[in-house]
CSV table of C-alpha atoms in Angstrom, one decimal:
chain,number,residue,atom,x,y,z
A,515,MET,CA,-0.4,0.0,-0.2
A,516,THR,CA,1.2,3.6,-0.9
A,517,PHE,CA,1.5,6.7,1.4
A,518,GLU,CA,-1.4,8.1,-1.1
A,519,ASP,CA,-3.9,4.4,-0.5
A,520,TYR,CA,-3.2,4.5,2.8
A,521,TYR,CA,-4.7,8.1,4.0
A,522,ARG,CA,-7.0,7.9,0.9
A,523,ASP,CA,-8.9,5.3,2.9
A,524,ASN,CA,-7.8,6.8,6.5
A,525,VAL,CA,-8.7,10.1,7.1
A,526,THR,CA,-6.8,11.5,10.0
A,527,TYR,CA,-7.4,15.5,9.4
A,528,ILE,CA,-9.8,16.9,11.5
A,529,SER,CA,-12.4,19.1,10.6
A,530,ARG,CA,-13.2,21.4,14.1
A,531,VAL,CA,-11.0,24.5,15.7
A,532,ASP,CA,-8.8,23.3,17.9
A,533,PRO,CA,-6.6,25.1,20.5
A,534,ARG,CA,-3.7,23.8,17.9
A,535,LEU,CA,-5.9,24.9,15.0
A,536,ALA,CA,-6.8,28.4,16.8
A,537,LYS,CA,-3.3,29.2,17.6
A,538,ILE,CA,-2.3,28.4,13.6
A,539,ILE,CA,-5.2,30.5,12.3
A,540,GLU,CA,-3.5,33.3,14.8
A,541,LEU,CA,0.1,32.7,14.0
A,542,THR,CA,-0.6,32.4,10.4
A,543,THR,CA,-3.2,36.4,10.1
A,544,GLN,CA,-1.0,37.7,12.3
A,545,ARG,CA,2.0,37.2,10.0
A,546,LYS,CA,-0.6,38.8,7.8
A,547,PRO,CA,1.6,36.3,4.3
A,548,SER,CA,0.9,37.1,0.4
A,549,SER,CA,1.4,33.4,0.3
A,550,THR,CA,0.9,30.0,2.0
A,551,LEU,CA,1.1,26.7,1.5
A,552,ASP,CA,-1.1,24.1,3.9
A,553,ILE,CA,0.7,20.9,3.4
A,554,GLY,CA,-1.4,17.8,4.7
A,555,CYS,CA,-4.2,20.5,3.8
A,556,GLY,CA,-7.1,17.2,4.0
A,557,ARG,CA,-10.5,19.2,1.8
A,558,GLY,CA,-9.0,22.9,3.5
A,559,PHE,CA,-10.7,23.4,6.6
A,560,LEU,CA,-7.5,25.1,7.7
A,561,LEU,CA,-7.6,27.2,4.4
A,562,GLY,CA,-11.0,28.2,4.8
A,563,HIS,CA,-11.0,29.8,8.1
A,564,LEU,CA,-7.7,31.7,7.0
A,565,ALA,CA,-9.4,33.4,4.0
A,566,GLN,CA,-12.6,33.5,6.1
A,567,ARG,CA,-9.9,36.0,7.5
A,568,GLY,CA,-9.0,37.6,4.4
A,569,LEU,CA,-5.6,36.0,3.8
A,570,SER,CA,-5.4,35.4,0.0
A,571,GLY,CA,-2.9,33.7,-2.3
A,572,LEU,CA,-3.4,30.7,-0.7
A,573,ALA,CA,-2.5,26.9,-1.1
A,574,GLY,CA,-3.7,22.9,0.3
A,575,LEU,CA,-1.1,19.4,-1.0
A,576,ASP,CA,-3.0,16.8,-0.2
A,577,VAL,CA,-3.8,13.1,-1.9
A,578,TYR,CA,-7.1,13.6,-2.5
A,579,ASP,CA,-8.7,13.6,-6.1
A,580,ASP,CA,-11.9,15.6,-5.6
A,581,VAL,CA,-11.1,18.9,-4.0
A,582,SER,CA,-11.5,22.1,-6.0
A,583,ASP,CA,-12.7,25.2,-3.8
A,584,PRO,CA,-12.8,28.4,-5.4
A,585,ARG,CA,-11.0,30.4,-2.0
A,586,PHE,CA,-7.6,28.0,-2.2
A,587,ASP,CA,-5.2,26.1,-5.0
A,588,TYR,CA,-5.2,22.4,-4.9
A,589,ILE,CA,-2.5,21.1,-5.5
A,590,ARG,CA,-3.1,16.5,-5.8
A,591,ALA,CA,0.9,15.4,-4.5
A,592,ASP,CA,2.3,12.1,-2.6
A,593,VAL,CA,3.7,14.6,0.7
A,594,THR,CA,6.7,11.5,0.8
A,595,GLN,CA,7.7,12.8,-2.7
A,596,PRO,CA,9.3,15.7,-3.9
A,597,PHE,CA,6.2,18.5,-3.9
A,598,PRO,CA,5.1,19.5,-7.6
A,599,ILE,CA,5.9,23.4,-6.4
A,600,ALA,CA,8.5,25.4,-7.8
A,601,ASP,CA,11.2,26.8,-5.3
A,602,ALA,CA,10.8,29.7,-3.1
A,603,ARG,CA,7.0,29.4,-4.5
A,604,TYR,CA,5.1,30.5,-0.7
A,605,GLU,CA,6.1,33.1,1.9
A,606,LEU,CA,4.4,30.8,4.7
A,607,VAL,CA,4.3,27.0,5.0
A,608,ILE,CA,1.7,25.6,7.1
A,609,ALA,CA,2.4,21.5,8.3
A,610,GLY,CA,-0.2,21.4,10.8
A,611,GLU,CA,0.0,17.3,12.2
A,612,ILE,CA,1.8,16.0,9.0
A,613,ILE,CA,5.7,15.7,10.8
A,614,GLU,CA,4.9,12.3,12.1
A,615,HIS,CA,3.5,10.5,9.4
A,616,VAL,CA,6.1,10.6,6.6
A,617,PRO,CA,8.7,7.8,6.8
A,618,ASN,CA,11.8,10.5,6.0
A,619,PRO,CA,11.5,14.0,7.5
A,620,ASP,CA,14.4,14.5,6.5
A,621,ASP,CA,13.3,14.7,2.9
A,622,PHE,CA,10.0,16.4,4.2
A,623,LEU,CA,11.9,19.4,5.5
A,624,ARG,CA,14.7,20.1,2.6
A,625,GLU,CA,11.0,20.3,0.3
A,626,ILE,CA,9.1,22.7,2.8
A,627,ARG,CA,12.5,24.8,2.5
A,628,ARG,CA,13.2,24.9,-1.5
A,629,VAL,CA,9.5,25.5,-1.5
A,630,VAL,CA,9.2,28.5,1.3
A,631,THR,CA,10.8,31.5,0.5
A,632,PRO,CA,14.3,32.6,1.6
A,633,GLY,CA,13.5,34.5,5.3
A,634,GLY,CA,9.7,33.2,5.3
A,635,THR,CA,7.7,31.8,7.9
A,636,VAL,CA,7.1,27.5,8.6
A,637,ILE,CA,4.5,26.3,10.7
A,638,ILE,CA,5.6,23.2,12.5
A,639,SER,CA,2.8,21.4,14.8
A,640,THR,CA,3.4,17.7,15.9
A,641,PRO,CA,2.8,15.2,18.9
A,642,ASN,CA,5.2,15.5,22.5
A,643,LEU,CA,6.7,11.8,23.0
A,644,VAL,CA,7.4,13.2,26.5
A,645,SER,CA,4.6,14.9,27.3
A,646,TRP,CA,3.2,14.7,30.7
A,647,ALA,CA,0.5,11.6,30.2
A,648,ASN,CA,2.8,9.6,28.5
A,649,ARG,CA,5.1,10.1,32.1
A,650,VAL,CA,2.9,9.5,34.1
A,651,LEU,CA,1.5,6.6,31.7
A,652,VAL,CA,5.1,4.8,30.2
A,653,PRO,CA,6.9,3.1,34.0
A,654,PHE,CA,2.6,2.1,33.7
A,655,GLY,CA,3.5,0.6,30.0
A,656,VAL,CA,1.2,2.0,28.6
A,657,GLN,CA,2.5,2.5,25.5
A,658,PRO,CA,3.5,6.1,24.4
A,659,LEU,CA,0.3,8.4,22.7
A,660,GLY,CA,0.8,9.2,20.1
A,661,THR,CA,2.8,6.2,18.3
A,662,GLU,CA,1.4,2.9,17.3
A,663,THR,CA,3.0,-1.0,17.1
A,664,SER,CA,0.5,-2.0,14.2
A,665,SER,CA,-1.0,-0.2,11.1
A,666,GLU,CA,-4.2,-1.3,11.8
A,667,ILE,CA,-5.3,-0.9,14.9
A,668,ALA,CA,-4.1,0.7,18.8
A,669,LEU,CA,-2.0,-1.3,20.5
A,670,GLY,CA,-0.8,-1.1,23.7
A,671,ARG,CA,-2.9,0.8,25.5
A,672,ARG,CA,-4.7,-1.6,28.2
A,673,HIS,CA,-7.8,0.9,28.4
A,674,ARG,CA,-10.3,1.8,25.3
A,675,ILE,CA,-10.7,5.2,27.2
A,676,LEU,CA,-6.5,5.3,26.3
A,677,GLY,CA,-6.8,4.5,22.9
A,678,GLN,CA,-6.9,1.2,22.4
A,679,GLY,CA,-8.8,-1.0,19.8
A,680,ASN,CA,-9.1,2.6,17.9
A,681,GLN,CA,-8.1,3.8,14.4
A,682,VAL,CA,-4.6,4.1,13.8
A,683,GLN,CA,-3.4,8.0,12.7
A,684,GLY,CA,-0.3,6.5,10.5
A,685,HIS,CA,2.1,8.0,12.8
A,686,LEU,CA,5.4,7.1,11.8
A,687,LYS,CA,7.9,8.9,13.2
A,688,VAL,CA,7.1,10.3,16.6
A,689,PHE,CA,10.0,13.3,18.3
A,690,THR,CA,10.1,15.0,21.6
A,691,HIS,CA,10.6,18.8,22.0
A,692,ARG,CA,13.8,18.5,22.1
A,693,ALA,CA,13.5,16.2,18.9
A,694,LEU,CA,11.5,18.5,17.1
A,695,ALA,CA,13.5,22.1,17.1
A,696,GLU,CA,17.2,19.9,16.4
A,697,ILE,CA,15.8,18.3,13.5
A,698,MET,CA,13.9,21.5,12.2
A,699,GLN,CA,17.6,23.4,13.1
A,700,ARG,CA,19.4,20.8,10.9
A,701,TYR,CA,18.3,22.9,7.8
A,702,GLY,CA,18.6,25.3,8.6
A,703,PHE,CA,15.1,27.1,10.6
A,704,GLU,CA,15.7,29.7,13.3
A,705,ILE,CA,13.4,28.8,15.8
A,706,THR,CA,11.6,31.6,16.6
A,707,HIS,CA,8.7,30.4,18.7
A,708,ARG,CA,8.2,26.8,20.7
A,709,LEU,CA,4.4,26.4,22.2
A,710,GLY,CA,2.7,23.7,23.6
A,711,VAL,CA,-1.3,23.3,23.3
A,712,PRO,CA,-3.3,20.6,24.5
A,713,ALA,CA,-5.1,17.1,22.9
A,714,PHE,CA,-8.1,15.3,23.1
A,715,PHE,CA,-8.6,14.5,27.0
A,716,PRO,CA,-11.7,13.9,28.4
A,717,LYS,CA,-13.0,16.1,32.1
A,718,PRO,CA,-12.0,16.6,33.5
A,719,VAL,CA,-8.7,16.0,32.7
A,720,ASP,CA,-8.6,18.1,29.4
A,721,ARG,CA,-8.7,21.2,32.4
A,722,PHE,CA,-5.1,19.7,33.8
A,723,ASP,CA,-3.9,19.3,30.2
A,724,ARG,CA,-4.5,22.8,29.1
A,725,LEU,CA,-2.5,23.1,32.6
A,726,MET,CA,0.2,22.2,31.1
A,727,ALA,CA,0.4,23.1,27.2
A,728,LYS,CA,1.6,26.9,29.2
A,729,ARG,CA,5.1,24.7,29.6
A,730,VAL,CA,6.3,22.9,25.9
A,731,ALA,CA,8.4,20.3,27.4
A,732,PHE,CA,5.4,19.0,28.7
A,733,ALA,CA,2.0,19.5,26.9
A,734,SER,CA,0.1,17.2,24.5
A,735,GLY,CA,1.3,18.9,21.5
A,736,LEU,CA,3.8,21.3,19.7
A,737,VAL,CA,3.6,24.0,17.6
A,738,TYR,CA,7.1,25.7,15.9
A,739,VAL,CA,7.5,29.0,14.4
A,740,ALA,CA,10.9,29.6,12.2
A,741,THR,CA,12.3,32.1,10.1
A,742,ALA,CA,13.5,30.4,7.0
A,743,PRO,CA,17.5,30.1,5.2
A,744,THR,CA,18.4,32.8,3.0
A,745,GLY,CA,21.3,30.9,2.1
A,746,PRO,CA,21.9,28.6,-0.3
A,747,TRP,CA,18.9,25.9,-1.2
A,748,PRO,CA,20.2,22.5,-0.3
A,749,THR,CA,21.1,20.1,-2.6
A,750,PRO,CA,17.8,18.8,-4.2
A,751,VAL,CA,15.8,15.9,-4.4
A,752,ALA,CA,17.9,13.0,-6.9
A,753,GLY,CA,16.2,12.8,-9.8
A,754,ARG,CA,13.6,15.4,-9.2
A,755,ARG,CA,12.2,17.0,-12.3
A,756,HIS,CA,11.8,20.8,-12.3
A,757,GLU,CA,9.8,21.4,-15.9
A,758,ASP,CA,6.8,18.7,-13.4
A,759,CYS,CA,6.7,22.5,-11.3
A,760,GLU,CA,4.2,24.8,-11.4
A,761,SER,CA,5.6,27.8,-11.9
A,762,PRO,CA,6.3,30.8,-9.7
């Protein structure tokens, strides 16, 4: 099964504004970029909200064949392959809850660096492997939240409330708050903001989760904002066909 096949059938995007999406919307609209790319956009939920706030030059990239919306350009592509996008095309690039899904985050970040304008903004969000919840659960033998051992069903959680038996999300690489910073810095991104966001916990645990989100090291989710380097582009991915890219 290819990446495209898996995500056509296993929908993982959400269609409501949770605290993570609210933070990404806020960060993006504050910057007022002239062009924005949402990688792993689903059917354009986030892009629709950005359009409602007056942003233009919006584009989304995902694997679906039937996405069409006058508010943004849609690019059908496999994010594990070179993006069919020209160099330095977008002033701001969003990769929300997608880096943990790709088998090679290094190539993924190289492509983000290639398509973002020099000095542009990159916003990346992902679960935090060392969240407060995992620090509590793992010593009791519970599979860390955000990680998976089966491609078909969530295992190792013991109880349904912890996700046992649930649909898997396709997480392949799960980051600690430090590891996410290090891999972004490896490709020249200068992190300007490190933010924690809560996850989806039932009451009353949700209140504690929101409190812990104020400390990035313990937060359930991470949202990092970075400035793209202004230096030379990294070596292009082998076999890339630039003539297949869209024009800038």
